[in-house]
mmCIF file of C-alpha atoms in Angstrom:
data_model
loop_
_atom_site.group_PDB
_atom_site.id
_atom_site.type_symbol
_atom_site.label_atom_id
_atom_site.label_comp_id
_atom_site.label_asym_id
_atom_site.label_seq_id
_atom_site.Cartn_x
_atom_site.Cartn_y
_atom_site.Cartn_z
ATOM 1 C CA ASN J 1 -0.133 -0.070 0.078
ATOM 2 C CA ALA J 2 1.259 3.178 -0.921
ATOM 3 C CA THR J 3 1.725 5.871 1.931
ATOM 4 C CA LEU J 4 0.740 9.511 2.249
ATOM 5 C CA GLN J 5 4.685 10.163 1.968
ATOM 6 C CA ASP J 6 4.702 8.100 -1.592
ATOM 7 C CA TYR J 7 1.889 10.229 -2.720
ATOM 8 C CA TYR J 8 3.538 13.529 -1.331
ATOM 9 C CA LYS J 9 6.653 12.457 -3.062
ATOM 10 C CA GLU J 10 4.894 12.708 -6.384
ATOM 11 C CA PHE J 11 2.976 15.934 -5.315
ATOM 12 C CA MET J 12 6.447 17.570 -4.814
ATOM 13 C CA ASN J 13 7.539 16.315 -8.285
ATOM 14 C CA HIS J 14 4.508 17.998 -9.854
ATOM 15 C CA LYS J 15 5.038 21.194 -7.980
ATOM 16 C CA GLN J 16 8.942 21.257 -8.716
ATOM 17 C CA SER J 17 7.757 21.187 -12.317
ATOM 18 C CA ALA J 18 5.803 23.829 -11.877
ATOM 19 C CA VAL J 19 8.460 26.058 -10.516
ATOM 20 C CA GLN J 20 10.665 25.151 -13.573
ATOM 21 C CA HIS J 21 7.912 26.460 -15.727
ATOM 22 C CA GLY J 22 7.354 29.373 -13.970
ATOM 23 C CA ASN J 23 3.639 28.750 -12.781
ATOM 24 C CA ILE J 24 4.746 28.615 -9.194
ATOM 25 C CA LYS J 25 7.323 30.635 -7.213
ATOM 26 C CA GLN J 26 10.213 28.833 -5.372
ATOM 27 C CA GLN J 27 8.838 30.062 -2.117
ATOM 28 C CA SER J 28 5.873 27.754 -2.597
ATOM 29 C CA LEU J 29 8.245 24.717 -2.988
ATOM 30 C CA VAL J 30 9.777 25.851 0.533
ATOM 31 C CA ASP J 31 6.404 25.804 1.804
ATOM 32 C CA TYR J 32 5.633 22.061 0.727
ATOM 33 C CA THR J 33 9.158 20.941 1.623
ATOM 34 C CA ASN J 34 8.402 22.207 5.523
ATOM 35 C CA LEU J 35 4.898 20.656 5.537
ATOM 36 C CA ARG J 36 6.645 17.085 4.239
ATOM 37 C CA GLY J 37 8.970 17.844 7.286
ATOM 38 C CA SER J 38 6.085 18.403 9.640
ATOM 39 C CA LEU J 39 4.156 15.323 8.489
ATOM 40 C CA THR J 40 7.235 12.828 9.093
ATOM 41 C CA GLU J 41 7.725 14.375 12.299
ATOM 42 C CA PHE J 42 3.920 13.796 13.390
ATOM 43 C CA GLU J 43 4.257 10.213 11.723
ATOM 44 C CA LYS J 44 7.262 9.672 14.138
ATOM 45 C CA LEU J 45 5.146 10.890 17.218
ATOM 46 C CA THR J 46 2.211 8.711 16.146
ATOM 47 C CA LYS J 47 4.432 5.671 15.440
ATOM 48 C CA LYS J 48 2.463 5.149 12.559
ATOM 49 C CA LYS J 49 3.209 5.547 8.464
ATOM 50 C CA LEU J 50 -0.081 7.473 7.193
ATOM 51 C CA LEU J 51 -2.020 6.482 4.501
ATOM 52 C CA LEU J 52 -4.335 8.439 2.544
ATOM 53 C CA MET J 53 -7.411 6.673 4.097
ATOM 54 C CA ASP J 54 -5.850 7.993 7.543
ATOM 55 C CA VAL J 55 -6.702 11.444 6.416
ATOM 56 C CA THR J 56 -10.051 12.412 8.582
ATOM 57 C CA GLU J 57 -11.187 15.205 10.032
ATOM 58 C CA ASP J 58 -9.504 13.817 13.675
ATOM 59 C CA MET J 59 -6.179 13.076 12.103
ATOM 60 C CA VAL J 60 -6.269 16.829 10.776
ATOM 61 C CA ASN J 61 -7.261 18.108 14.075
ATOM 62 C CA ARG J 62 -4.363 15.731 15.846
ATOM 63 C CA PHE J 63 -1.837 17.070 13.128
ATOM 64 C CA LYS J 64 -3.069 20.877 13.900
ATOM 65 C CA THR J 65 -2.673 20.197 17.790
ATOM 66 C CA PHE J 66 0.836 18.686 17.116
ATOM 67 C CA LEU J 67 1.975 21.931 15.253
ATOM 68 C CA ILE J 68 1.105 24.127 18.020
ATOM 69 C CA ASN J 69 2.035 22.077 20.993
ATOM 70 C CA ASN J 70 5.159 19.870 19.796
ATOM 71 C CA ARG J 71 6.251 22.320 17.381
ATOM 72 C CA GLY J 72 5.526 25.466 18.965
ATOM 73 C CA MET J 73 3.934 26.972 15.945
ATOM 74 C CA ASN J 74 1.685 30.221 15.947
ATOM 75 C CA ASN J 75 -1.368 30.427 14.151
ATOM 76 C CA ASN J 76 -0.134 31.969 11.350
ATOM 77 C CA SER J 77 2.328 29.077 10.710
ATOM 78 C CA VAL J 78 -0.343 26.737 11.355
ATOM 79 C CA SER J 79 -2.409 27.920 8.887
ATOM 80 C CA LYS J 80 0.271 28.217 6.352
ATOM 81 C CA ARG J 81 0.951 24.229 6.796
ATOM 82 C CA LEU J 82 -2.780 23.525 6.705
ATOM 83 C CA LYS J 83 -3.065 25.672 3.403
ATOM 84 C CA SER J 84 -0.174 23.546 1.751
ATOM 85 C CA PHE J 85 -1.677 20.205 3.094
ATOM 86 C CA LYS J 86 -5.220 21.191 1.752
ATOM 87 C CA ILE J 87 -3.322 21.969 -1.790
ATOM 88 C CA PHE J 88 -1.895 18.690 -1.759
ATOM 89 C CA LEU J 89 -5.119 16.663 -0.692
ATOM 90 C CA ASN J 90 -6.766 18.811 -3.895
ATOM 91 C CA PHE J 91 -3.534 17.245 -6.133
ATOM 92 C CA CYS J 92 -5.053 13.858 -4.570
ATOM 93 C CA GLU J 93 -8.690 14.236 -5.345
ATOM 94 C CA ALA J 94 -7.999 15.572 -8.605
ATOM 95 C CA LYS J 95 -5.582 12.359 -9.009
ATOM 96 C CA LYS J 96 -8.511 10.183 -7.980
ATOM 97 C CA TYR J 97 -6.155 8.626 -5.267
ATOM 98 C CA MET J 98 -8.721 9.533 -2.578
ATOM 99 C CA LYS J 99 -12.145 10.764 -1.833
ATOM 100 C CA LEU J 100 -12.177 12.603 1.644
ATOM 101 C CA ASN J 101 -15.498 11.998 3.937
ATOM 102 C CA PHE J 102 -15.307 15.193 5.123
ATOM 103 C CA ASP J 103 -15.043 18.636 3.694
ATOM 104 C CA TYR J 104 -11.236 19.507 4.408
ATOM 105 C CA THR J 105 -11.602 22.942 2.590
ATOM 106 C CA GLN J 106 -12.981 24.167 5.677
ATOM 107 C CA ILE J 107 -9.946 23.188 8.073
ATOM 108 C CA LYS J 108 -8.927 26.895 9.140
ATOM 109 C CA VAL J 109 -7.186 28.272 12.086
ATOM 110 C CA LYS J 110 -7.517 32.065 13.295
ATOM 111 C CA THR J 111 -4.935 34.000 12.230
ATOM 112 C CA TYR J 112 -3.761 37.503 13.190
ATOM 113 C CA GLU J 113 -1.794 40.489 11.792
ATOM 114 C CA PRO J 114 2.015 40.205 13.389
ATOM 115 C CA THR J 115 3.240 43.266 15.320
ATOM 116 C CA ILE J 116 5.806 45.288 13.339
ATOM 117 C CA VAL J 117 8.851 45.913 15.411
ATOM 118 C CA THR J 118 10.622 49.137 13.645
ATOM 119 C CA VAL J 119 14.068 50.555 14.748
ATOM 120 C CA SER J 120 13.803 54.001 15.411
ATOM 121 C CA GLU J 121 16.258 56.650 14.238
ATOM 122 C CA GLU J 122 17.792 57.078 17.588
ATOM 123 C CA GLU J 123 18.405 53.238 18.037
ATOM 124 C CA PHE J 124 19.587 52.622 14.452
ATOM 125 C CA GLN J 125 22.541 55.585 15.509
ATOM 126 C CA GLN J 126 23.415 53.592 18.752
ATOM 127 C CA LEU J 127 23.590 50.464 16.631
ATOM 128 C CA LYS J 128 26.087 51.952 14.274
ATOM 129 C CA THR J 129 28.311 52.976 17.105
ATOM 130 C CA TRP J 130 28.417 49.965 18.910
ATOM 131 C CA GLU J 131 31.268 47.537 18.974
ATOM 132 C CA PRO J 132 29.920 44.083 18.736
ATOM 133 C CA GLY J 133 33.149 42.234 19.115
ATOM 134 C CA LYS J 134 32.739 38.873 17.396
ATOM 135 C CA TYR J 135 29.066 39.618 16.078
ATOM 136 C CA GLN J 136 30.499 42.510 13.848
ATOM 137 C CA LYS J 137 29.199 40.381 10.808
ATOM 138 C CA ILE J 138 25.963 40.172 12.191
ATOM 139 C CA LYS J 139 25.845 43.950 13.171
ATOM 140 C CA ASP J 140 26.815 44.681 9.674
ATOM 141 C CA LEU J 141 24.321 42.727 7.661
ATOM 142 C CA PHE J 142 21.519 44.071 9.849
ATOM 143 C CA LEU J 143 22.652 47.516 9.459
ATOM 144 C CA PHE J 144 22.945 46.891 5.663
ATOM 145 C CA GLY J 145 19.654 45.400 5.966
ATOM 146 C CA CYS J 146 17.891 48.239 7.484
ATOM 147 C CA MET J 147 19.671 50.673 5.164
ATOM 148 C CA THR J 148 18.572 49.030 1.665
ATOM 149 C CA SER J 149 15.179 47.553 2.875
ATOM 150 C CA LEU J 150 15.889 43.913 1.534
ATOM 151 C CA ARG J 151 13.997 41.310 2.803
ATOM 152 C CA TYR J 152 16.442 38.516 4.659
ATOM 153 C CA SER J 153 16.027 36.084 1.870
ATOM 154 C CA ASP J 154 17.470 38.821 -0.788
ATOM 155 C CA LEU J 155 19.799 40.184 1.528
ATOM 156 C CA ILE J 156 21.796 37.146 1.852
ATOM 157 C CA SER J 157 21.918 36.304 -1.895
ATOM 158 C CA VAL J 158 23.328 39.626 -2.882
ATOM 159 C CA ARG J 159 26.612 39.065 -4.918
ATOM 160 C CA GLU J 160 29.056 41.058 -6.640
ATOM 161 C CA HIS J 161 27.346 40.875 -10.161
ATOM 162 C CA HIS J 162 24.063 42.393 -8.549
ATOM 163 C CA ILE J 163 26.160 45.689 -8.147
ATOM 164 C CA ILE J 164 25.821 47.616 -11.636
ATOM 165 C CA ASN J 165 26.240 51.379 -11.755
ATOM 166 C CA GLY J 166 26.635 51.929 -8.098
ATOM 167 C CA ASN J 167 23.283 50.057 -7.537
ATOM 168 C CA ILE J 168 22.034 46.841 -6.344
ATOM 169 C CA VAL J 169 20.005 45.306 -9.328
ATOM 170 C CA LYS J 170 18.371 42.050 -7.994
ATOM 171 C CA GLN J 171 15.057 40.167 -8.686
ATOM 172 C CA SER J 172 13.253 39.813 -5.261
ATOM 173 C CA GLU J 173 13.117 36.241 -4.280
ATOM 174 C CA LYS J 174 9.550 36.264 -2.882
ATOM 175 C CA THR J 175 7.910 38.356 -5.744
ATOM 176 C CA ASP J 176 10.262 38.200 -8.740
ATOM 177 C CA ILE J 177 10.158 42.226 -9.198
ATOM 178 C CA GLU J 178 13.395 43.697 -10.220
ATOM 179 C CA GLN J 179 14.437 45.917 -7.307
ATOM 180 C CA ILE J 180 16.976 48.722 -7.833
ATOM 181 C CA ILE J 181 18.338 49.968 -4.510
ATOM 182 C CA PRO J 182 21.136 53.049 -4.958
ATOM 183 C CA LEU J 183 24.218 52.376 -2.797
#
């Protein structure tokens, strides 16, 4: 009998092909990979290899509880995992691998708007003069990120070839929009 992970492997191959053809973004693949890891950990905890027929409303609720209690995820992260799980279940139903006896589209977790924390000009100036010792590279990277407004994923991937005529010219990892940032 094929396991849930066997079907998930096929799903991941399908999604990798979609990334290669430009139909979905690379970040989506990261989300699906994270879900696979969470499902694997859930299987270890339950000491059972999941089958598609094991996907019930109760199983999904236990998985949700596992993500919150065992993985320490907040509701926004759990919601993101469950969204990926629903996309996987859609794939399985479209391939006629299964027919669920509950409406998995109604699986929801209440999300919230995260608090946005900013650095004040005074704090920024204090950071500039701080002598961090062995944390100098971390300080420099943080300050550079503040001055360029680059997301972390973009910041760590900046290379010399992205510097053109005194600007950082780079495609955003998340949005695929070209960014031109004056140095």
